[in-house]
XYZ file of C-alpha atoms in Angstrom:
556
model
C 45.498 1.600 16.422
C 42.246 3.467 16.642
C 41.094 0.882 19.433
C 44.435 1.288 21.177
C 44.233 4.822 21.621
C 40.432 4.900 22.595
C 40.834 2.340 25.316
C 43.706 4.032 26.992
C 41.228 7.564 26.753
C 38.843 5.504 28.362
C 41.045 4.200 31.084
C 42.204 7.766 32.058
C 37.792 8.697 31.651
C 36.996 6.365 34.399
C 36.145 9.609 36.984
C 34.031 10.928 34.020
C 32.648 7.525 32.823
C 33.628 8.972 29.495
C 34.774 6.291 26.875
C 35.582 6.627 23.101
C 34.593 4.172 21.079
C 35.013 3.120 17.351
C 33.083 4.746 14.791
C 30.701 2.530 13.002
C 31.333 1.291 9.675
C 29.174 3.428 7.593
C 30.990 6.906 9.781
C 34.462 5.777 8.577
C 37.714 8.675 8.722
C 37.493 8.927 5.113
C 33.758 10.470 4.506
C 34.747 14.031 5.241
C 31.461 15.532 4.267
C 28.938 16.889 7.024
C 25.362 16.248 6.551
C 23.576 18.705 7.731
C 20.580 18.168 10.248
C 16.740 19.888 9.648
C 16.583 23.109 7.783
C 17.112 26.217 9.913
C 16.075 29.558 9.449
C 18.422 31.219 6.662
C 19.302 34.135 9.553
C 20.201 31.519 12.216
C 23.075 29.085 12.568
C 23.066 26.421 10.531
C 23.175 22.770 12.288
C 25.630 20.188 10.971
C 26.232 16.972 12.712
C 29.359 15.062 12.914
C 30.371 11.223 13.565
C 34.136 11.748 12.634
C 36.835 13.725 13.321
C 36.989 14.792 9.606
C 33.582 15.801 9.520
C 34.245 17.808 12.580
C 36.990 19.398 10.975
C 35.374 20.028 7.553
C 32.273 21.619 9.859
C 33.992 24.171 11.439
C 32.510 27.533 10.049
C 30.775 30.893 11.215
C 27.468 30.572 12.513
C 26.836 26.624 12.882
C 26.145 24.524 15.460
C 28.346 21.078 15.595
C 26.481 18.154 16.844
C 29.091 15.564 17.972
C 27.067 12.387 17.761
C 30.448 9.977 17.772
C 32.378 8.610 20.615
C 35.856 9.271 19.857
C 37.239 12.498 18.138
C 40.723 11.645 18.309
C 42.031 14.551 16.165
C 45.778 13.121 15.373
C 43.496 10.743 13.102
C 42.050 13.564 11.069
C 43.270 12.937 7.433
C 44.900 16.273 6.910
C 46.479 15.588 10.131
C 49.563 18.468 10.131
C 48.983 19.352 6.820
C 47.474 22.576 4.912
C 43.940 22.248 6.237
C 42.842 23.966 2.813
C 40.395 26.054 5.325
C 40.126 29.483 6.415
C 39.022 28.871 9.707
C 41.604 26.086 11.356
C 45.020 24.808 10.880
C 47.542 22.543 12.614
C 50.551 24.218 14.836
C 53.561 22.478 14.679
C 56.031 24.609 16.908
C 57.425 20.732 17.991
C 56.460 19.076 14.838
C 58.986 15.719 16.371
C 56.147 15.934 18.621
C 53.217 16.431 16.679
C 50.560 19.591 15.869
C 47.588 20.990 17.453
C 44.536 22.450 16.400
C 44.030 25.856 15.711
C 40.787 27.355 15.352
C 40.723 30.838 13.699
C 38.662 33.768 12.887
C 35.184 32.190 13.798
C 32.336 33.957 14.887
C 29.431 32.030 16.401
C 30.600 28.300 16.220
C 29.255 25.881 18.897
C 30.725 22.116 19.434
C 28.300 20.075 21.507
C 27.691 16.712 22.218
C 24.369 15.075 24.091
C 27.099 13.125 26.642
C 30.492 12.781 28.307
C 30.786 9.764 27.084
C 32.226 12.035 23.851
C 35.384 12.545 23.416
C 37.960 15.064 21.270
C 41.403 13.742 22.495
C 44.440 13.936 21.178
C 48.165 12.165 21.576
C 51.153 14.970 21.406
C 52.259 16.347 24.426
C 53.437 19.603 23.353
C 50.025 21.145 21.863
C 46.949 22.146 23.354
C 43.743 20.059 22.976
C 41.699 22.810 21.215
C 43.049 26.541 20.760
C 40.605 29.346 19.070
C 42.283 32.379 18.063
C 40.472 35.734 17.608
C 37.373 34.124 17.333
C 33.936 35.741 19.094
C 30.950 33.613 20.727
C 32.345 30.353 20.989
C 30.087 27.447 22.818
C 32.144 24.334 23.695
C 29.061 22.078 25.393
C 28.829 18.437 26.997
C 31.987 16.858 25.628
C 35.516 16.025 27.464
C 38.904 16.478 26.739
C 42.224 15.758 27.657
C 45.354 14.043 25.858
C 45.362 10.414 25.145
C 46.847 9.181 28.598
C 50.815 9.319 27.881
C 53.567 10.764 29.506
C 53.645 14.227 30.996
C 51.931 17.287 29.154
C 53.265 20.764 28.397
C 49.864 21.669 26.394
C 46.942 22.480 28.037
C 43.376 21.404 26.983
C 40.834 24.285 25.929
C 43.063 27.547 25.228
C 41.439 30.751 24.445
C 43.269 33.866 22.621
C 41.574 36.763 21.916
C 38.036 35.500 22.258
C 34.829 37.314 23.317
C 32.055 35.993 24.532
C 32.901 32.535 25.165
C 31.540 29.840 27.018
C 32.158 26.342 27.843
C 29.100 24.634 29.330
C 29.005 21.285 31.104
C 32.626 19.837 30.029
C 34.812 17.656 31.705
C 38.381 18.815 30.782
C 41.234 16.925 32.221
C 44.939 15.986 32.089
C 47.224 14.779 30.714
C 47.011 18.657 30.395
C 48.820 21.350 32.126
C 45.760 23.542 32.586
C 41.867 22.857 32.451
C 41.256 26.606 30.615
C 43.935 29.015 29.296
C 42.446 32.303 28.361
C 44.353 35.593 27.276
C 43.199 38.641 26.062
C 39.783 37.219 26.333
C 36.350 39.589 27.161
C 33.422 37.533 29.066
C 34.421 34.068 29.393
C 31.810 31.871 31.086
C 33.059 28.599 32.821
C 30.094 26.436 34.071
C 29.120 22.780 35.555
C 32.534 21.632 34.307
C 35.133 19.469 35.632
C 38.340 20.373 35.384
C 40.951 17.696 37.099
C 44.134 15.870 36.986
C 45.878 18.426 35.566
C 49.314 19.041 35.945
C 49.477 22.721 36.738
C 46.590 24.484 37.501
C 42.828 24.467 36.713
C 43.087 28.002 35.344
C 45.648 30.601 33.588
C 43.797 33.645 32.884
C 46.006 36.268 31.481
C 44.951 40.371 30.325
C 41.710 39.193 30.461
C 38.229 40.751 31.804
C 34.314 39.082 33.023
C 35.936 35.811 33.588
C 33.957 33.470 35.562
C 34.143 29.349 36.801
C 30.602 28.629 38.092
C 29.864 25.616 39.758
C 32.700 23.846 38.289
C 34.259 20.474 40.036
C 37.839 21.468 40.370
C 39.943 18.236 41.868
C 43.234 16.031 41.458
C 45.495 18.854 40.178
C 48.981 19.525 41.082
C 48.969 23.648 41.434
C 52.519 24.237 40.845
C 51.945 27.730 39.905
C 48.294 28.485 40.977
C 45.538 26.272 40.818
C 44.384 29.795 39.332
C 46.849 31.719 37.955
C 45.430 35.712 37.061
C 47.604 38.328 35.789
C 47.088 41.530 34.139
C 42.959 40.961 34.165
C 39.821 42.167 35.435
C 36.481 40.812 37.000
C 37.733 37.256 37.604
C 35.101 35.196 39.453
C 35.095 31.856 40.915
C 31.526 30.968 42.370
C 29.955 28.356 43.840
C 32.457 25.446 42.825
C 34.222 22.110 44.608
C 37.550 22.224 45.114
C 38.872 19.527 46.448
C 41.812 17.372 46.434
C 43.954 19.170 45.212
C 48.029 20.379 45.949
C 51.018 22.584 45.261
C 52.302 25.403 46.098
C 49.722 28.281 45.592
C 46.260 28.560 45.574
C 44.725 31.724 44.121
C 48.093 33.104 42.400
C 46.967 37.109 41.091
C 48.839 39.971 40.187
C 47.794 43.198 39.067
C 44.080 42.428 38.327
C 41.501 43.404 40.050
C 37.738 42.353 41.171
C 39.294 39.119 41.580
C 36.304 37.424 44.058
C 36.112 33.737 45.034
C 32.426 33.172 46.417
C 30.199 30.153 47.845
C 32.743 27.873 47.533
C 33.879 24.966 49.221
C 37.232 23.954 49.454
C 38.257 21.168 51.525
C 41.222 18.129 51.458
C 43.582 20.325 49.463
C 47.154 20.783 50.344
C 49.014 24.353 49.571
C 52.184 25.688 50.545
C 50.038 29.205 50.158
C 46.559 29.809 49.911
C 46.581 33.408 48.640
C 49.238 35.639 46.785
C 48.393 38.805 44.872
C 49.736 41.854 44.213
C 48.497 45.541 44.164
C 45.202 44.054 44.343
C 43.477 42.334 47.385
C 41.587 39.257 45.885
C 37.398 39.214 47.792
C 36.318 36.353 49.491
C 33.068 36.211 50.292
C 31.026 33.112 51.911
C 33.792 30.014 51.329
C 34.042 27.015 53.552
C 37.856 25.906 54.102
C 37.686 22.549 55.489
C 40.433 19.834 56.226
C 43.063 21.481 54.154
C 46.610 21.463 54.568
C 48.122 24.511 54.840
C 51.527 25.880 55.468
C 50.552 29.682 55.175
C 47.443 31.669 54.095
C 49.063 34.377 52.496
C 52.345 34.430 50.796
C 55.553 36.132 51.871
C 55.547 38.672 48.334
C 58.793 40.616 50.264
C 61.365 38.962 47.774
C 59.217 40.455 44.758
C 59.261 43.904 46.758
C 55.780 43.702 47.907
C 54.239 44.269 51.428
C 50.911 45.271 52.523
C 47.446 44.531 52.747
C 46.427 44.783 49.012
C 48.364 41.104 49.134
C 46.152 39.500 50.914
C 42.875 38.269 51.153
C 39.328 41.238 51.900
C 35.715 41.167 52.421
C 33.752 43.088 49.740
C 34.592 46.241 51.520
C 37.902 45.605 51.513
C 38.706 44.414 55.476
C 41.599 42.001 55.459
C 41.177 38.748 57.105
C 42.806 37.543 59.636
C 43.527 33.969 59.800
C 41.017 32.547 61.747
C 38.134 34.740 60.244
C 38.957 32.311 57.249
C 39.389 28.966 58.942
C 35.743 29.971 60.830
C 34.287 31.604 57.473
C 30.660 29.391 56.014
C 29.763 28.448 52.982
C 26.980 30.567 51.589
C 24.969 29.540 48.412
C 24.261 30.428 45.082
C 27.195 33.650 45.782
C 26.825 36.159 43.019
C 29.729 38.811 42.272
C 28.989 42.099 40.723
C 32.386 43.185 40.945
C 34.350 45.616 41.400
C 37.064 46.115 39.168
C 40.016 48.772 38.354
C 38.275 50.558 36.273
C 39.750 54.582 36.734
C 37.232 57.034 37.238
C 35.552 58.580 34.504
C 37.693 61.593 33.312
C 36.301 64.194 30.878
C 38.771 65.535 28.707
C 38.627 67.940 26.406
C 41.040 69.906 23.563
C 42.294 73.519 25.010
C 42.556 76.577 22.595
C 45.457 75.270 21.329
C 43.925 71.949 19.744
C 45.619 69.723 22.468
C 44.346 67.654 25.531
C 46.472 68.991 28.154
C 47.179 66.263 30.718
C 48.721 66.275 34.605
C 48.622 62.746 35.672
C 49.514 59.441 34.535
C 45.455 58.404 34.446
C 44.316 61.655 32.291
C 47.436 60.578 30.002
C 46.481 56.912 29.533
C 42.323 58.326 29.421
C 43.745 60.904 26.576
C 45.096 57.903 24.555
C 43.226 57.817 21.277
C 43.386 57.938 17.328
C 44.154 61.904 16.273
C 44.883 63.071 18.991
C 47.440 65.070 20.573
C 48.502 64.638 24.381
C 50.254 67.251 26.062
C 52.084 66.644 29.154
C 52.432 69.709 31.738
C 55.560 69.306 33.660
C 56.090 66.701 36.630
C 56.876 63.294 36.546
C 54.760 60.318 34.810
C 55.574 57.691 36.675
C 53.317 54.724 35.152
C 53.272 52.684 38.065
C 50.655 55.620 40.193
C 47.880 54.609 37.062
C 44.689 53.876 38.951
C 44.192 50.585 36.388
C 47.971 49.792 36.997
C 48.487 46.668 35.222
C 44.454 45.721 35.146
C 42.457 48.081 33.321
C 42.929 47.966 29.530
C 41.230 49.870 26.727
C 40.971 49.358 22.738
C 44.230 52.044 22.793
C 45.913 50.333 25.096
C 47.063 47.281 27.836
C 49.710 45.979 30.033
C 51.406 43.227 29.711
C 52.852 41.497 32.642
C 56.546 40.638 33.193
C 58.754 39.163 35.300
C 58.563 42.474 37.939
C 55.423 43.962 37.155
C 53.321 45.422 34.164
C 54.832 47.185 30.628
C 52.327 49.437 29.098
C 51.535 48.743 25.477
C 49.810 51.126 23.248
C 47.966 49.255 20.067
C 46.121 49.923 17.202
C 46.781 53.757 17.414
C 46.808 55.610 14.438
C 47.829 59.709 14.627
C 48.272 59.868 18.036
C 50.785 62.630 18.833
C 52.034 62.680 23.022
C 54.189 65.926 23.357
C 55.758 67.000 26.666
C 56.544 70.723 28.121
C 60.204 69.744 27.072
C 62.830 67.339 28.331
C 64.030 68.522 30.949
C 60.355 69.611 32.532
C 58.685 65.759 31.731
C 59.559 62.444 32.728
C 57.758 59.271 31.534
C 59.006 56.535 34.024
C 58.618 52.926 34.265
C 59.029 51.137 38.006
C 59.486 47.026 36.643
C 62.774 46.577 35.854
C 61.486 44.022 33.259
C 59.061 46.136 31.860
C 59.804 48.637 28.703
C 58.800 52.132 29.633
C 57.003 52.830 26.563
C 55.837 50.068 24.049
C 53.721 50.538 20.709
C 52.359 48.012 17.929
C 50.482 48.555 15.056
C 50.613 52.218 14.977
C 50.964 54.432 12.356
C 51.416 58.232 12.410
C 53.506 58.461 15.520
C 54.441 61.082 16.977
C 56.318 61.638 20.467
C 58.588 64.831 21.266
C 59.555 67.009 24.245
C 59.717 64.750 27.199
C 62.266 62.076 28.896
C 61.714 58.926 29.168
C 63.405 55.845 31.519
C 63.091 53.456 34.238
C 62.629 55.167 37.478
C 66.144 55.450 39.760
C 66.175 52.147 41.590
C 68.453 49.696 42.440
C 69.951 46.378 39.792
C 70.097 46.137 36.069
C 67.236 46.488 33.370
C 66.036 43.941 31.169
C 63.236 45.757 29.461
C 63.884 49.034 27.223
C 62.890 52.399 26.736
C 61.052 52.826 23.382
C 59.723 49.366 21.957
C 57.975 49.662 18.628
C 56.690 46.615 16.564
C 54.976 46.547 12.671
C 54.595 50.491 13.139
C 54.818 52.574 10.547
C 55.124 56.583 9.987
C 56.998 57.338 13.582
C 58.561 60.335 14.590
C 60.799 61.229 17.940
C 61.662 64.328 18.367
C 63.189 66.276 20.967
C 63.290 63.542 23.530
C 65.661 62.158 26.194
C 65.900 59.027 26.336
C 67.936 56.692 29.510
C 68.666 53.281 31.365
C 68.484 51.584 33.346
C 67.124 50.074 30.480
C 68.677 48.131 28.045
C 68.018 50.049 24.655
C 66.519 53.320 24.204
C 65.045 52.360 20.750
C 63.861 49.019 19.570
C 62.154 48.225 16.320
C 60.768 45.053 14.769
C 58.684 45.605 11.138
C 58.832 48.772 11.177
C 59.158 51.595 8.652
C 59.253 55.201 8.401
C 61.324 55.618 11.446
C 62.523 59.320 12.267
C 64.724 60.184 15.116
C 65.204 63.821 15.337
C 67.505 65.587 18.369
C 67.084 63.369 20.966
C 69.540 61.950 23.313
C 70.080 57.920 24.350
C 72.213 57.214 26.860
C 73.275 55.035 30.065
C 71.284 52.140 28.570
C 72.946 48.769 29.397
C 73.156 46.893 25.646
C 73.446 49.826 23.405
C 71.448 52.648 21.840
C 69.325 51.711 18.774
C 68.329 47.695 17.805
C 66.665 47.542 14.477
C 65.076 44.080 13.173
C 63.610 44.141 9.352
C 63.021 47.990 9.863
C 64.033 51.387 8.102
C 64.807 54.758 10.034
C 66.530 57.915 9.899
C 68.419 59.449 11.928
C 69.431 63.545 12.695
C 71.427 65.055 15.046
C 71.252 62.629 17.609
C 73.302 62.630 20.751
C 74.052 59.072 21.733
C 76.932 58.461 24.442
C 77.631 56.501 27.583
C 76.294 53.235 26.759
C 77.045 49.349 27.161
C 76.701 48.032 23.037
C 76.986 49.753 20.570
C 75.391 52.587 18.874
C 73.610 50.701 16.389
C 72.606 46.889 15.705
C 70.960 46.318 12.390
C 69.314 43.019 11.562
C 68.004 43.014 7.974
C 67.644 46.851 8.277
C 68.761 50.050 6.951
C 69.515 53.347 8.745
C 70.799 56.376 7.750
C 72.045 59.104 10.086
C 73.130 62.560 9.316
C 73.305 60.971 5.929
C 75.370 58.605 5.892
C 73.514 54.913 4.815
C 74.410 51.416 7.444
C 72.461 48.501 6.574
C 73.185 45.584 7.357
């Protein structure tokens, strides 16, 4: 079986001249204990090298470099294969276990896989799963190796995925499909993409999502069917591709972005692709600076965004200072070389604020009240409207307090992490918090604790069509009080609540919200002299929860 599945990786290798081969008979599955190479220093990363998939596995540890000196690391082989891996740092997903599991690594800081060739390979067989996922993991090297899915039928797993990694960087791979996507990176900070191939894959090269310092440098980016984007950026920052081939390539978009900005695509060449569009973006213009288009099929450089409700020239494509190009400025523009991007990104201006006599940061605008976001600290909106949409990071920027997270119609602000943080309005009927994405909750918290919000309305701004996002979201929060607040549709609930406890809803008002007032999953709250009328659902839906309002106990 072993030779089976290597010689069909090596049929689908030909482009890469990458071939896995059988291990030799003293490197056999079974020995799953690394031997580790020449003593390093004992502050440095240790060096381990591995001929096997289960010394791979059994490597895979802070602070060491993995030397893959095998052929063939097919990983459905691995004897633990979808069981407990009995390690802190990986485990197998199995969210279509008919289908098979995927590797998961976790929690690693400082763990390099390289190998000395192309001609290595970590492949694996189901179709569901990504090749190789790291999870909250920080300086990750992935050097010299391919990977891809053992040539099959069609893939809904991608091939490297990245969530919640800094400082990553994957150096001189060949990553191809079966895969729906070369790299998939979200909530990622400084990602570094360079001398790799990415091809044959069945949906885009790239999905970078909430994201920031992204680059693909002198990559080889061919064969892929871009049925979404050959790169897809949402919700990110300083997203650079430089200096790369891109060739040979079709669908229906080219550079697909929405609300990120500094996106830049520099000293490229791309030639014999064929898109439906070449740019769409939103909010944000994406740069293009010193690319050669040549010989491609195109049906329209920029895409018609009217359906989605946008128009304008921050949907198309500028020059570094932010001219729009016309169509034949592109078809005419030359390649330059060696293009370097410093960026510019949606970063809001520097705001100094400071706590007034009364021990509160008194706030105007929607940027001083996302800049005022902090632990211990009490936010006090003056009267107007906050309507989220005017923020100058709309959908881009992100801090440690807080990011957006893109839906269907545009970013929902989430606020993480947050403990004591206190946002207080001039009253009701003087503040309005407003959401514009119909999709989007209006305000959304997670892991949060000492909550407090009080004296202001909340809602989706007036337009027209239904709501599928809510007012309040909270999720594993604990310690949360509303008080005093107003709370409206369009929007489909004015309080959700998923693990959460300590819930307090004092005198406010929910009402005109489509599915009802209050949704409660695994979470306790109280409830006093609340006004909540005019709705579509009911009052309250419990799911493993207990309430009790104006004393009287529902659980359900």
């Amino acid at each position: 079986m072993r030779k089976l599945l290597c010689f069909m990786l090596a049929l689908i290798m030909l482009t890469a001249l990458a071939a896995c081969g059988e291990a030799s008979p003293d490197t056999a599955a079974g020995n799953t204990e690394p031997q580790a190479s020449a003593a390093v220093p004992a502050d440095g990363p240790r060096t381990v090298e591995a001929a096997t998939v289960d010394e791979l596995l059994a490597a895979i540890a802070p602070d060491t470099v993995i030397e893959l000196t095998g052929a063939c690391y097919t990983l459905t082989e691995a004897s633990n294969y979808g069981m407990d891996s009995g390690s802190d740092y990986y485990y197998w997903d199995g969210c279509d276990p008919s289908d098979g599991f995927g590797l998961v690594i976790r929690d690693v800081d400082g763990l390099t896989i390289r190998a000395a060739s192309l001609d290595t390979g970590i492949v694996t067989e189901p179709r569901w799963v990504n090749v190789l996922s790291f999870v909250d993991c920080d300086d990750i090297r992935l050097e010299g190796f391919t990977a891809g899915h053992i040539d099959g039928a069609h893939c809904s797993g991608g091939v490297v995925s990245l969530e919640n990694v800094n400082n990553a960087v994957i150096d001189g791979c060949s990553l191809y499909g079966c895969g729906t996507e070369g790299v998939t990176a979200f909530k990622c900070d400084t990602l570094s993409v360079a001398g790799t191939e990415i091809w044959n894959c069945s949906l885009g090269a790239a999905s970078v999502n909430g994201s920031k310092n992204v680059s693909f440098d002198n990559c080889d980016i061919h064969g892929i069917n871009a049925e979404w984007g050959l790169f897809k950026i949402s919700g990110s920052e300083k997203i650079a591709v430089l200096n790369s081939s891109i060739y040979d390539n079709d669908g229906d978009l080219f550079v697909n972005s929405s609300y990120s900005g500094g996106v830049y695509l520099g000293g490229c060449e791309i030639n014999n692709n064929k898109f439906r569009d070449v740019f769409a973006s939103t909010v944000y213009p994406v740069t293009v600076e010193g690319c050669a288009f040549t010989d491609n099929d195109i049906i329209r450089w920029y895409a018609d965004m009217s359906s989605f409700g946008y128009n304008g020239e921050n949907m198309k494509a500028a020059d570094p200072d932010g001219k729009v190009y016309s169509y034949s400025e592109l078809w005419n523009m030359e390649k330059t070389e060696k293009a370097v991007w410093n960026g510019m990104d949606s970063k809001p201006a520097e705001r100094e604020l400071t706590e007034a006599d009364d021990g509160k940061v008194h706030v105007s605008t929607v940027d001083e009240l996302l800049a005022a976001i902090a632990p211990d600290v009490t936010v006090y909106l003056e009267p107007g409207i906050y309507d989220l949409s005017t923020a100058a990071g709309y959908g881009s920027y992100s801090t440690d307090s807080y990011y957006w997270e893109e839906r269907y119609d545009g970013p929902s602000l989430t606020i993480t992490g947050v403990s004591g943080l206190t946002i207080e309005g001039a009253g009701a009927d003087e503040v309005t918090i407003a959401a514009a994405p119909r999709y989007a909750d209006v305000l959304a918290f997670e892991k949060c604790e000492g909550l407090t919000l009080r004296g202001f309305t909340a809602g989706h701004t007036e337009e027209p069509g239904s709501c599928t996002g809510g007012v309040l979201d909270f999720e594993l929060c604990e310690g949360v009080s509303i008080e005093d607040c107003s709370l409206f549709g369009c929007g489909i609930m004015g309080i959700t609540a998923r693990d959460c406890s300590e819930l307090i809803v004092r005198a406010t008002e929910i009402y005109d919200c489509e599915y009802g007032g209050l949704t409660f999953f695994n979470s306790s709250a109280e409830l006093e002299n609340c006004n909540i009328h005019d709705n579509g659902g009911p009052d309250y839906q419990l799911y493993e929860s207990t309430i009790t309002v104006d004393g009287e106990k529902h659980s359900s």
